[in-house]
Coordinates of C-alpha atoms in Angstrom, one line a residue:
X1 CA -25.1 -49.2 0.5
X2 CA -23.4 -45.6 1.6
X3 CA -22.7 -45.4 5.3
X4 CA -23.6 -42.7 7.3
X5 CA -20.2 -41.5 8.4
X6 CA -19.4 -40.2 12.2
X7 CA -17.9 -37.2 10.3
X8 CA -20.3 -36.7 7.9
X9 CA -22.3 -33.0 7.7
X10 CA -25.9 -32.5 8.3
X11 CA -26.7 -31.9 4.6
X12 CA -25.3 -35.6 3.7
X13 CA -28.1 -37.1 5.9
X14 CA -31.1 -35.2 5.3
X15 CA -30.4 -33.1 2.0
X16 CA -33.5 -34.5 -0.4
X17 CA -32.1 -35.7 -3.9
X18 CA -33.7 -33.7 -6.6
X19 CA -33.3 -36.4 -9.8
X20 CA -37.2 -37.6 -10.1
X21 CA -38.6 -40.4 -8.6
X22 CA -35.2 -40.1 -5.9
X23 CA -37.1 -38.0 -3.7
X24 CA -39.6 -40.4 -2.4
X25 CA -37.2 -43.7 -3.4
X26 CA -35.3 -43.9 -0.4
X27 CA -33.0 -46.4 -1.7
X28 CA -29.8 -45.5 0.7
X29 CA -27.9 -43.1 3.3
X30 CA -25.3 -41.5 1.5
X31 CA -22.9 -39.4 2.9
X32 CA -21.9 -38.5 -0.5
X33 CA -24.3 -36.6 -0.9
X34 CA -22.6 -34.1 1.2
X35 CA -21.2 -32.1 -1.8
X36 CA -24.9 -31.4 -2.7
X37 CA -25.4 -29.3 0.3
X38 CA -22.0 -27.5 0.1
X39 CA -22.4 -26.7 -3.5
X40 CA -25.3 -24.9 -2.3
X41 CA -23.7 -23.2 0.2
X42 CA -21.0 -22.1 -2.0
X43 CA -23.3 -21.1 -4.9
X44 CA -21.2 -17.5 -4.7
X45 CA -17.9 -18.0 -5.1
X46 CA -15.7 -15.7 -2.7
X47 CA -13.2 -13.0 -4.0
X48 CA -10.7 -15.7 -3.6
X49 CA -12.0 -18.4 -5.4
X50 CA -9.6 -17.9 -8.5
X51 CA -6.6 -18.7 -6.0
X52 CA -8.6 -21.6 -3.9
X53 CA -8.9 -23.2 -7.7
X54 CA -5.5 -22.9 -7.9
X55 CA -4.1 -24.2 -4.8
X56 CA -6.0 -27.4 -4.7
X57 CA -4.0 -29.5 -6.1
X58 CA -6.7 -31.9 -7.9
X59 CA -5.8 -32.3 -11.1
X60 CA -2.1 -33.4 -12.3
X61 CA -3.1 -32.5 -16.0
X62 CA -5.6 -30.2 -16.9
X63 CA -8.2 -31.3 -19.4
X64 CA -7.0 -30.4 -23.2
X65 CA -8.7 -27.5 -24.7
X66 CA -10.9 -29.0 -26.8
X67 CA -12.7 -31.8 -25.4
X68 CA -14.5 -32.8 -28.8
X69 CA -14.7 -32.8 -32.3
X70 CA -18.6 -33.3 -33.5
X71 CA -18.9 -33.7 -37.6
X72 CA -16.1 -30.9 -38.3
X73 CA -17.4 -29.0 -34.9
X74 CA -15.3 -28.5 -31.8
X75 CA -16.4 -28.4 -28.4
X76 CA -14.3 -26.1 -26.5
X77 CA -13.3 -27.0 -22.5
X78 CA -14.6 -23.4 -21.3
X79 CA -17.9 -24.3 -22.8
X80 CA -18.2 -27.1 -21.4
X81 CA -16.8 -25.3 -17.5
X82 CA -18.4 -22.3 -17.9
X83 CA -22.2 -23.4 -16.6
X84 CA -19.7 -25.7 -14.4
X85 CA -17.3 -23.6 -12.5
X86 CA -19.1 -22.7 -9.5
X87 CA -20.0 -26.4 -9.0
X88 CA -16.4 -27.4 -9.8
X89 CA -15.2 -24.6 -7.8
X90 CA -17.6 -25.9 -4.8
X91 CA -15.4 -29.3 -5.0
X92 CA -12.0 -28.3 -5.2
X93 CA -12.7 -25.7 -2.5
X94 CA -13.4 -29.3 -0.2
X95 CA -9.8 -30.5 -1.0
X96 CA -8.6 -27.5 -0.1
X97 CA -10.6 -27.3 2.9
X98 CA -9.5 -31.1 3.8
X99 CA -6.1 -30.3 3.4
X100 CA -6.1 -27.0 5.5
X101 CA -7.4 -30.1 8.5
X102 CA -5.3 -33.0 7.4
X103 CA -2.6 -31.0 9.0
X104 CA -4.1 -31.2 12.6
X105 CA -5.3 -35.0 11.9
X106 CA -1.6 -35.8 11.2
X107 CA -0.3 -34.3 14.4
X108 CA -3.0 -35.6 16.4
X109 CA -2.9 -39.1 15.1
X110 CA 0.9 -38.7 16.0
X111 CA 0.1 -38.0 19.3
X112 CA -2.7 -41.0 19.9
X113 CA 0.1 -43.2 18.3
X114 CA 2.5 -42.1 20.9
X115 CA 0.1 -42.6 23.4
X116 CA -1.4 -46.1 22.2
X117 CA 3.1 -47.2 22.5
X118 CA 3.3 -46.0 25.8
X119 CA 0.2 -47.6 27.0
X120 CA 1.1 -50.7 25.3
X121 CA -2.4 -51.1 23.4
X122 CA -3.7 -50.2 19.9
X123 CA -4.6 -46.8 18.8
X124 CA -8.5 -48.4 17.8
X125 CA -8.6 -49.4 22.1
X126 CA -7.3 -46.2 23.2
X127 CA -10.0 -44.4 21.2
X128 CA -12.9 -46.9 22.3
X129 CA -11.5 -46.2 25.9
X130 CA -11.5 -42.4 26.3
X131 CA -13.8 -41.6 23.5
X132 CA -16.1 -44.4 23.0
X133 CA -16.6 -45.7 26.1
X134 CA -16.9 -41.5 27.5
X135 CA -19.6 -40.4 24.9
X136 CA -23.0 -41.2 26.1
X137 CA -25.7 -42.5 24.2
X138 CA -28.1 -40.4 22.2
X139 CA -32.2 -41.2 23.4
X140 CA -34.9 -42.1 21.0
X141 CA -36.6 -38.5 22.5
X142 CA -33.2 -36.4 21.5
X143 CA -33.5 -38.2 18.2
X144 CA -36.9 -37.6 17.7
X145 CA -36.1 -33.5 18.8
X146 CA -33.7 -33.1 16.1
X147 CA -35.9 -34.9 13.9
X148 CA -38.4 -32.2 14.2
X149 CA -36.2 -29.3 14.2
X150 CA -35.0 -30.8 10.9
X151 CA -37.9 -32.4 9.3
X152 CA -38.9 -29.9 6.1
X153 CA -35.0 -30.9 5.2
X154 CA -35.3 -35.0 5.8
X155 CA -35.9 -37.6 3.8
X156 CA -38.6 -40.0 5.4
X157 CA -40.8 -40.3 8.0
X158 CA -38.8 -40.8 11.9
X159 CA -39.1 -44.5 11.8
X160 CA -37.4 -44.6 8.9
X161 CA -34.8 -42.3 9.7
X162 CA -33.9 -42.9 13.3
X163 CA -31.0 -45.1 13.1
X164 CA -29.4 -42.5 10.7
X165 CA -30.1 -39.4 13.3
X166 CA -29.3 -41.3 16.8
X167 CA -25.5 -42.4 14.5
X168 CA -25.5 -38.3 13.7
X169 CA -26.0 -37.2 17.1
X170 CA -23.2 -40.2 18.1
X171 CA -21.0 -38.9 15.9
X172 CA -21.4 -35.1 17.0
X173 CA -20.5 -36.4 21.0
X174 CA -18.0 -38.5 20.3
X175 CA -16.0 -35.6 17.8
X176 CA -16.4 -33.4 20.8
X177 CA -14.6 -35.3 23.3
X178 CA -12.3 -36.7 20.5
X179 CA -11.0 -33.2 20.5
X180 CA -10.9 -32.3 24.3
X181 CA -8.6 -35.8 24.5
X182 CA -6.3 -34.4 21.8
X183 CA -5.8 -30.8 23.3
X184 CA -5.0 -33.0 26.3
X185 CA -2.1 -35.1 25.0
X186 CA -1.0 -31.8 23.5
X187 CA -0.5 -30.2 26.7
X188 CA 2.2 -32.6 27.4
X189 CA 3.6 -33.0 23.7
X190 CA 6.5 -31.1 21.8
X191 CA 3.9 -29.8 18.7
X192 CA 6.1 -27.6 16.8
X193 CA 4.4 -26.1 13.7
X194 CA 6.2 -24.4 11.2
X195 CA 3.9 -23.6 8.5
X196 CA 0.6 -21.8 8.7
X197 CA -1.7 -23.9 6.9
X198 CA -0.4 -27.1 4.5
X199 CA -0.6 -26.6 0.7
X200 CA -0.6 -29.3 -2.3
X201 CA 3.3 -30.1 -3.6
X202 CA 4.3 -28.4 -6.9
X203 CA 6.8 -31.3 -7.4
X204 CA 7.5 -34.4 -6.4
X205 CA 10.4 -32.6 -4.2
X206 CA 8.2 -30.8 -2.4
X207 CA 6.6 -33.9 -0.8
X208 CA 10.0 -34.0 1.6
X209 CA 8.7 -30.3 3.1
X210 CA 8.1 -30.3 6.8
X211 CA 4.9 -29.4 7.8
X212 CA 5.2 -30.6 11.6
X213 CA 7.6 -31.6 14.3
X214 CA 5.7 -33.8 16.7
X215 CA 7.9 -35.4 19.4
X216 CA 11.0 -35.8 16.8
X217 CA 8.6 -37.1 14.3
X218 CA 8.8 -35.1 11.1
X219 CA 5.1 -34.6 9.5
X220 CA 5.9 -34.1 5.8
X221 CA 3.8 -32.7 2.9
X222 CA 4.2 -36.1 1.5
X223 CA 2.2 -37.2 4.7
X224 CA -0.7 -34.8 4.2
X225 CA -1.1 -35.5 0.5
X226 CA -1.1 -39.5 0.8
X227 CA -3.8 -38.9 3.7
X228 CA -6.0 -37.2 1.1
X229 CA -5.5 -39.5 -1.6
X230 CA -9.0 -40.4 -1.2
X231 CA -10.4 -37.5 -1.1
X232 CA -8.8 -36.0 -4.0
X233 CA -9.7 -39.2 -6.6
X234 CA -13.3 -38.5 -5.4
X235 CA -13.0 -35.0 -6.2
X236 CA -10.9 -35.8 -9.5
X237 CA -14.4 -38.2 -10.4
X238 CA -16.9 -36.1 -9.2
X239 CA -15.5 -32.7 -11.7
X240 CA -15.1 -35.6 -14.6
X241 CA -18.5 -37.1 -14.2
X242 CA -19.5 -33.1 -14.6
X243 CA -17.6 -32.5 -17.2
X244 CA -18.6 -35.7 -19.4
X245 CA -22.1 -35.1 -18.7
X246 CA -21.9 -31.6 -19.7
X247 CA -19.7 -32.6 -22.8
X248 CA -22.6 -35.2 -23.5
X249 CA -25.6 -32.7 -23.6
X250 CA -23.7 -30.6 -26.1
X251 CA -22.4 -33.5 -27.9
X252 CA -26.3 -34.3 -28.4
X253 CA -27.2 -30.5 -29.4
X254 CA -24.6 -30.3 -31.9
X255 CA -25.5 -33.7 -33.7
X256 CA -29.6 -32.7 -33.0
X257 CA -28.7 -29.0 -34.5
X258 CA -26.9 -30.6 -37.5
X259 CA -29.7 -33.0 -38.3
X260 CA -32.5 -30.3 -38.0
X261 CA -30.2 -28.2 -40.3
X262 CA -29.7 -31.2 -43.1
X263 CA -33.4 -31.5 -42.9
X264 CA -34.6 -28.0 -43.1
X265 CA -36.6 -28.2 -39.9
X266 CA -36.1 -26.4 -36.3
X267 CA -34.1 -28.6 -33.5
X268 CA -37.2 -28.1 -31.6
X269 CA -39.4 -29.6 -34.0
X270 CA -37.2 -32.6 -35.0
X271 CA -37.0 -33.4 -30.6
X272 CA -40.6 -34.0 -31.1
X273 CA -41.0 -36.2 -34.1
X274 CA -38.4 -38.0 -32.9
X275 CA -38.9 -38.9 -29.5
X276 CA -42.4 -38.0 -28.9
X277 CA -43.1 -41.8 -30.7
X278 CA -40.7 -43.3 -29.0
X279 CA -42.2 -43.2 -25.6
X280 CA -45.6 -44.8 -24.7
X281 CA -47.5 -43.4 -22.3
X282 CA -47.4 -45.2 -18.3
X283 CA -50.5 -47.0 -17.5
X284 CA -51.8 -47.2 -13.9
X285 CA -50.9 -51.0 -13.8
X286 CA -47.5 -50.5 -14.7
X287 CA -47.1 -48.1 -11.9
X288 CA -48.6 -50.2 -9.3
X289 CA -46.3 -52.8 -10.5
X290 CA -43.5 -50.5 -10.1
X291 CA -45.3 -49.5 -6.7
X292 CA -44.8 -53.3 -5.7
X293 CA -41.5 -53.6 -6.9
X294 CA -40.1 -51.1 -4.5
X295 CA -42.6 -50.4 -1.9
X296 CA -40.4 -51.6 1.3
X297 CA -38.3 -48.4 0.4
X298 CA -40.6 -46.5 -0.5
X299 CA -43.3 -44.3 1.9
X300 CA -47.5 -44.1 1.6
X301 CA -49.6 -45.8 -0.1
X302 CA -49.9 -46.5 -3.9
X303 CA -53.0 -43.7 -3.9
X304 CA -50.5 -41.1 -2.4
X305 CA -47.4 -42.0 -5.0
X306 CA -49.6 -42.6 -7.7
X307 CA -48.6 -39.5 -9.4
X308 CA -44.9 -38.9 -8.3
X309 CA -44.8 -42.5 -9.7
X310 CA -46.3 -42.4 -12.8
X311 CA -44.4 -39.1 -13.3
X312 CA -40.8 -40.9 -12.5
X313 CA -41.5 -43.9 -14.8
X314 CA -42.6 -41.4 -17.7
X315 CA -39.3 -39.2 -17.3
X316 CA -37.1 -42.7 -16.9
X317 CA -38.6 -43.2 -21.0
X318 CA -38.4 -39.6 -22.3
X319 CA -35.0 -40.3 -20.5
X320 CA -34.5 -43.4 -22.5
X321 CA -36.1 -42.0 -26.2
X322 CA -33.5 -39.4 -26.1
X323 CA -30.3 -41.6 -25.4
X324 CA -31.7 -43.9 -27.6
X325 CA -32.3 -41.3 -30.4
X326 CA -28.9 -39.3 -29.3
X327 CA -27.1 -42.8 -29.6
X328 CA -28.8 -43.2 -33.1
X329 CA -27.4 -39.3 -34.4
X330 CA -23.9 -41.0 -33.2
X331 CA -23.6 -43.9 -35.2
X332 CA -24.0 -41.8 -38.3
X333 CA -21.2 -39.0 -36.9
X334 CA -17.9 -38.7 -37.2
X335 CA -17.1 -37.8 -33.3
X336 CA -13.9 -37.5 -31.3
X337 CA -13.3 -37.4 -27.7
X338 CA -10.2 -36.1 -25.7
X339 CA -11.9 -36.2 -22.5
X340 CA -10.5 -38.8 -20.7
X341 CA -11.6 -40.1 -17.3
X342 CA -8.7 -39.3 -14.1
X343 CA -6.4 -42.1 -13.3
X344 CA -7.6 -44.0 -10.5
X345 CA -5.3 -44.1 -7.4
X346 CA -3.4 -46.7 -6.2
X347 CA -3.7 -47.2 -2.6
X348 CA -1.4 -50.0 0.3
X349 CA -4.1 -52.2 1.5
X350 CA -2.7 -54.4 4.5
X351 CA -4.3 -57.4 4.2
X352 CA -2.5 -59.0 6.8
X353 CA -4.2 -61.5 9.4
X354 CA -7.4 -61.1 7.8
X355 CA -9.5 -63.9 6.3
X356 CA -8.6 -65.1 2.5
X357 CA -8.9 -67.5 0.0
X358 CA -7.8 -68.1 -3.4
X359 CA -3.9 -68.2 -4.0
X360 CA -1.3 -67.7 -1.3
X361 CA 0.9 -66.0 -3.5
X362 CA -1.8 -64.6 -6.6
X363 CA -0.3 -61.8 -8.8
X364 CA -3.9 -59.7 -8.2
X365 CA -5.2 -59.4 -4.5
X366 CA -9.2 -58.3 -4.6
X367 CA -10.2 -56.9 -0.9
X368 CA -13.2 -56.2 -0.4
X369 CA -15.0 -54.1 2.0
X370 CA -18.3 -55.8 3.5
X371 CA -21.2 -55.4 5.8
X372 CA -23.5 -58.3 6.7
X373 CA -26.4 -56.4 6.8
X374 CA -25.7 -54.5 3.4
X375 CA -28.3 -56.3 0.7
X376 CA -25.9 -55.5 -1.6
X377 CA -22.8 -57.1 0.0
X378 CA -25.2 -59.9 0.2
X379 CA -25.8 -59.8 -3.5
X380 CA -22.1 -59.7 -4.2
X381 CA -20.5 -62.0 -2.4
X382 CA -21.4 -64.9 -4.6
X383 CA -20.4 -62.8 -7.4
X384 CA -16.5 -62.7 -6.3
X385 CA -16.6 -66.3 -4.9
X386 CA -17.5 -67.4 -8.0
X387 CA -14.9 -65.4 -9.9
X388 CA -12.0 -66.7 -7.3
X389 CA -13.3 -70.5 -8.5
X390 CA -12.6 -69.5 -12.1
X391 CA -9.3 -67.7 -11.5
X392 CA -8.1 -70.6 -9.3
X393 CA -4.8 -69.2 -7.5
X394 CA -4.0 -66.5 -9.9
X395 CA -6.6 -64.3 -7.4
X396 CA -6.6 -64.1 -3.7
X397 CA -9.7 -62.9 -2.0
X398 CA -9.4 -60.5 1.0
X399 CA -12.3 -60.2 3.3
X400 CA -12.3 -57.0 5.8
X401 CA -15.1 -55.8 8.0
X402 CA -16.8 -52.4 7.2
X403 CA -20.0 -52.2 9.2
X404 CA -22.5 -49.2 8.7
X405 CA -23.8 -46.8 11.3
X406 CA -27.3 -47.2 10.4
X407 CA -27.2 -51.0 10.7
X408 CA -27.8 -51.7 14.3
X409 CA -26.3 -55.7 14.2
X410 CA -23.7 -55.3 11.3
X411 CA -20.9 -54.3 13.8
X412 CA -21.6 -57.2 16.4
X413 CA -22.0 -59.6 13.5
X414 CA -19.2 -58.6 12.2
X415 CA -17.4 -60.0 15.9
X416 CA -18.9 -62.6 15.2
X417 CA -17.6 -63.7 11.7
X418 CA -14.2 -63.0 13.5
X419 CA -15.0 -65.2 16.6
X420 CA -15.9 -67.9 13.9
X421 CA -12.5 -67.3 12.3
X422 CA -11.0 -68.2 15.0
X423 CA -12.2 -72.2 15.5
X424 CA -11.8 -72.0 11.6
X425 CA -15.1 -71.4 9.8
X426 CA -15.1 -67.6 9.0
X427 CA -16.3 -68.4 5.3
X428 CA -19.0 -71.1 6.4
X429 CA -20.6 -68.7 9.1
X430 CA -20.4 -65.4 6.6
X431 CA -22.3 -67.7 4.4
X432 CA -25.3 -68.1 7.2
X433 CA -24.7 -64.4 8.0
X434 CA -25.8 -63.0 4.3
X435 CA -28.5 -66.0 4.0
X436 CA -30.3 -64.2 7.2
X437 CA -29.5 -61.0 6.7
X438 CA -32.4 -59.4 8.7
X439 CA -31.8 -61.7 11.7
X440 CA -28.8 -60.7 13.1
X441 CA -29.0 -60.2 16.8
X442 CA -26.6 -61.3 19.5
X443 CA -28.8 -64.4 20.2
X444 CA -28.9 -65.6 16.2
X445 CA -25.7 -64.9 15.8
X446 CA -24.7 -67.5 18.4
X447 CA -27.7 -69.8 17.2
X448 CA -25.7 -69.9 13.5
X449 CA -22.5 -71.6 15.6
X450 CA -24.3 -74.4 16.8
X451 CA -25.4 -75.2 12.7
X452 CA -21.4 -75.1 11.8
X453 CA -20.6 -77.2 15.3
X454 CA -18.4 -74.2 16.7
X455 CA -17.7 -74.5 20.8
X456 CA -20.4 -72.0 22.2
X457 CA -19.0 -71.5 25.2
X458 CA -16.0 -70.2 23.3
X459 CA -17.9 -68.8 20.9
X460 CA -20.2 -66.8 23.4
X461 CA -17.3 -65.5 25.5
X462 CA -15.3 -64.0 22.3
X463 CA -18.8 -62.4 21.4
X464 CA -19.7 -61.3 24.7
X465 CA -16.8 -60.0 25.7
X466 CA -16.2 -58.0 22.7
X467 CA -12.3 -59.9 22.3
X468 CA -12.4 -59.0 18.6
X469 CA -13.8 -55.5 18.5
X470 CA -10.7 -54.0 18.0
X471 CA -10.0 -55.9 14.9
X472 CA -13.2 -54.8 13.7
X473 CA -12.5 -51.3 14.5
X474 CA -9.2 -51.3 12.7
X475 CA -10.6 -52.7 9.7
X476 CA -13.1 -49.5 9.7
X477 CA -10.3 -47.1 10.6
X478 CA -7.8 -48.4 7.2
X479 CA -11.1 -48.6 5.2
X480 CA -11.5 -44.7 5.8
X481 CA -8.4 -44.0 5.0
X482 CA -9.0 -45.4 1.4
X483 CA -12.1 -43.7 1.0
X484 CA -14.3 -46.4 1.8
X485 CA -17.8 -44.7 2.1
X486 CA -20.6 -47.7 0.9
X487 CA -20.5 -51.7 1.0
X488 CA -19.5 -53.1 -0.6
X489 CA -16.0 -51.8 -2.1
X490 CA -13.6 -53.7 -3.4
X491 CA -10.3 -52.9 -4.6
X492 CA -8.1 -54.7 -7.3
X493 CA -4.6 -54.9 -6.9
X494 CA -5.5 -51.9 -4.4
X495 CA -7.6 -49.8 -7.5
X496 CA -11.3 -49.4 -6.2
X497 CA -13.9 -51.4 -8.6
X498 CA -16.4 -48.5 -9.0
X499 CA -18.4 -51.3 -11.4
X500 CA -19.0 -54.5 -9.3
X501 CA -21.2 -56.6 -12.5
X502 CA -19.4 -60.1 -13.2
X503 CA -18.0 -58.9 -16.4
X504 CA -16.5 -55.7 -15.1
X505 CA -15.0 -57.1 -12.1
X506 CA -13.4 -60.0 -14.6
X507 CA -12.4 -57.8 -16.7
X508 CA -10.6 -55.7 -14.1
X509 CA -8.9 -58.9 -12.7
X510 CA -7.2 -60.0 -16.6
X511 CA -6.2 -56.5 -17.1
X512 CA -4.3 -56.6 -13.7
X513 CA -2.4 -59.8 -14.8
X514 CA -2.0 -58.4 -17.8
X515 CA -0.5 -55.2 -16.2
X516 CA 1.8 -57.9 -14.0
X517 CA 3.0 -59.8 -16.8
X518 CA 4.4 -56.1 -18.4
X519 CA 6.3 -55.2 -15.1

């Protein structure tokens, strides 16, 4: 499930998704939907565009020219960008928007660092002190007033959404006095900036440049560009998932052109003898079925989604006919493809004093990412404990916290799996955690330690007291930083499983040790 970021814009939370059947499926918050309302914004690209491209610094290697040969015919790249490039344009313009801030962030998170020294306490417990602890807590009735100001742009009705705009409205407080505390420690600082605004490294040289003096500490380009890391490989797979699916269409017109040519007919008339008997029409108890499938995320009654439903279920098959028949025209094609997905990043995990099991010294290290109130971290979890049973001690198994803003218990149950831990049960209690999923309050959660026999008074103090918030908070803090935006993520050998199926996680594992046995 996506979280709903503290930094996230107000397009990520209530833009509505305009894919069919997505619009009244509300199936998660995702703050990656951010880009949809900022490619909207930047729908006309400014004088300066050109240069932005330029400058951001996404792509190492630019995609080859021709991006496909189809039976003799060659796709071109600028056919492929050209109905792309103010959409690709909209992306990189983020990066480079990022990396014009990442300059600030560095000097600032110097100066909390500082700060956190001197005081003798973490940087995650100076922030809950002076901006946590100082930002006061949206009401249900300020919710419900930006709710209405908002609500031809939101997805849902308020009950359904109210979580998501009280963790919005948080987020907004607690930037504001994030930045009145960082002016502050300024004030008393040596901040000496000595370039304008930071730009991306032409060589690896570059990295060395000095963006920043902060108190004697040097803030390099190299420090900038590892903080965007994450930012950039979600940019790098956002303009290739355009790209392929662009290449894709005309891969499909080309082979549907050809065939309509070989058999004397128009490409029009071909689509419709084709797939027009491929698809059967939806009958009214296939859409209730589909209505009772999904109707705990879904809004009104069957009678009222009758027809949105019926009309998503009919585009999923025309959907189907199509790839079916494009996959068909394939088989019988002589095709090449040069596109090739970007690299994905590499990124330092610590994974020290967390939970783990597996072996002490594996050659591939899987951490993953998790919220107990996430269905699908629920539904994965058995999935990697049964792939560390098979791979015995050549996997170790990382466990850090993640908990969502929209899920009201996940943060205190996540201090909870950490005041297990700490009599020696963390595995046992998670286990109880994702079996009861929607019964996670402070009171069940110290109900579960009397089933594993854990000391409830010791128990109840280290949840009540909040004695392992801050490990909790940490965990959050190095997930962003590795662009942790949905539970579950998991990372292999610190490369981020974007497929979490049994057979693409296994397959990820044996081509780490493979990688191992190499080096």
């Amino acid at each position: 499930m996506k979280r709903v970021s503290l930094l996230m814009a107000v397009g990520a939370m209530i833009a509505s998704l305009a894919q069919p059947g997505k619009a009244f499926l509300n199936v998660s918050q995702d703050r990656s939907a951010a880009p949809v309302a900022k490619q909207s914004a930047a729908a006309t690209p400014s004088k300066s565009a050109e240069k932005k491209a330029e400058d951001c610094g996404c792509e190492v290697k630019p995609p080859p020219d021709v991006l496909a040969i189809v039976n003799g015919v060659k796709i071109a790249i600028k056919d492929v960008e050209e109905p792309l490039q103010e959409r690709i344009r909209a992306l990189q313009d983020q990066v480079i928007e990022a990396r014009k801030r990442q300059l600030e962030l560095e000097i600032n998170s110097s100066l909390l660092d500082a700060e956190a020294r001197r005081l003798g306490i973490t940087t995650e417990k100076l922030l809950d002190r002076e901006v946590t602890q100082k930002s006061k807590e949206p009401t249900e009735a300020e919710a419900r007033s930006f709710y209405d100001l908002n609500k031809s742009q939101i997805q849902g009705e308020f009950k359904d959404v109210k979580d998501q705009v009280i963790g919005y409205l948080r987020g907004l407080r607690q930037r504001e006095i994030a930045k009145r505390y960082a002016d502050r420690l300024r004030t008393g600082a040596r901040v000496k900036v000595l370039v304008p605004s930071a730009t991306p490294p032409e060589t690896d040289a570059d990295r060395a440049r000095v963006f920043a003096i902060v108190n004697a500490k040097r803030i390099t380009s190299g420090d900038v560009e590892d903080s965007l890391k994450a930012i950039v490989a979600s940019v790098q797979e956002q303009i290739y998932s355009l790209r392929k699916d662009e290449l894709d269409a005309k891969i499909n017109n080309t082979l549907l052109d050809q065939e309509a040519q070989k058999k004397g007919v128009t490409a029009p008339a071909l689509y419709q003898t084709e797939i027009a008997p491929r698809m059967k029409p939806v009958t009214d108890e296939e859409a209730r079925k589909f209505y009772d499938e999904n109707k705990s995320r879904m809004t009104g009654t069957f009678e009222q989604r009758q027809a949105q439903i019926i009309e998503y279920l009919q585009n999923s098959r025309r959907t189907a006919a199509e790839k079916a028949f494009a996959e068909d025209l394939r088989k019988g094609a002589t095709l090449q493809v040069f596109l090739k997905p970007p690299d994905p990043p590499v990124f330092n995990i610590p994974i020290d004093d967390r939970p783990w099991r597996g072996g002490a010294s594996a050659p591939v290290t899987i951490v993953e990412f998790t919220d107990y109130e996430c269905p699908s971290c629920g539904a994965t979890q058995p999935v990697l404990e049964e792939i560390v049973k098979e791979f015995g001690d050549k996997v170790k198994l990382v466990a850090r916290n993640y908990p969502l803003d929209q899920h009201k218990h996940a943060f205190k149950a996540a201090e909870a799996a950490e005041s297990a831990r700490e009599q020696g049960k963390y595995w046992e209690y998670v286990a109880i955690l994702f079996k009861n999923q929607n019964a996670l309050e402070v009171e069940k959660l110290k109900e579960y330690a009397d089933q594993l026999g854990l000391d409830r008074g010791r128990f109840d103090a280290a949840l009540d007291s909040g004695k392992f918030a801050d490990k909790v908070r940490r965990d959050l803090s190095e997930g962003d930083k590795v662009g942790v935006d949905s539970t579950p993520t998991v990372f292999i050998n610190g490369r981020r499983a974007r497929d979490r199926s049994r057979e693409a996680l296994k397959a990820a594992i044996e081509a780490a040790l493979k990688e191992g046995v190499k080096k």
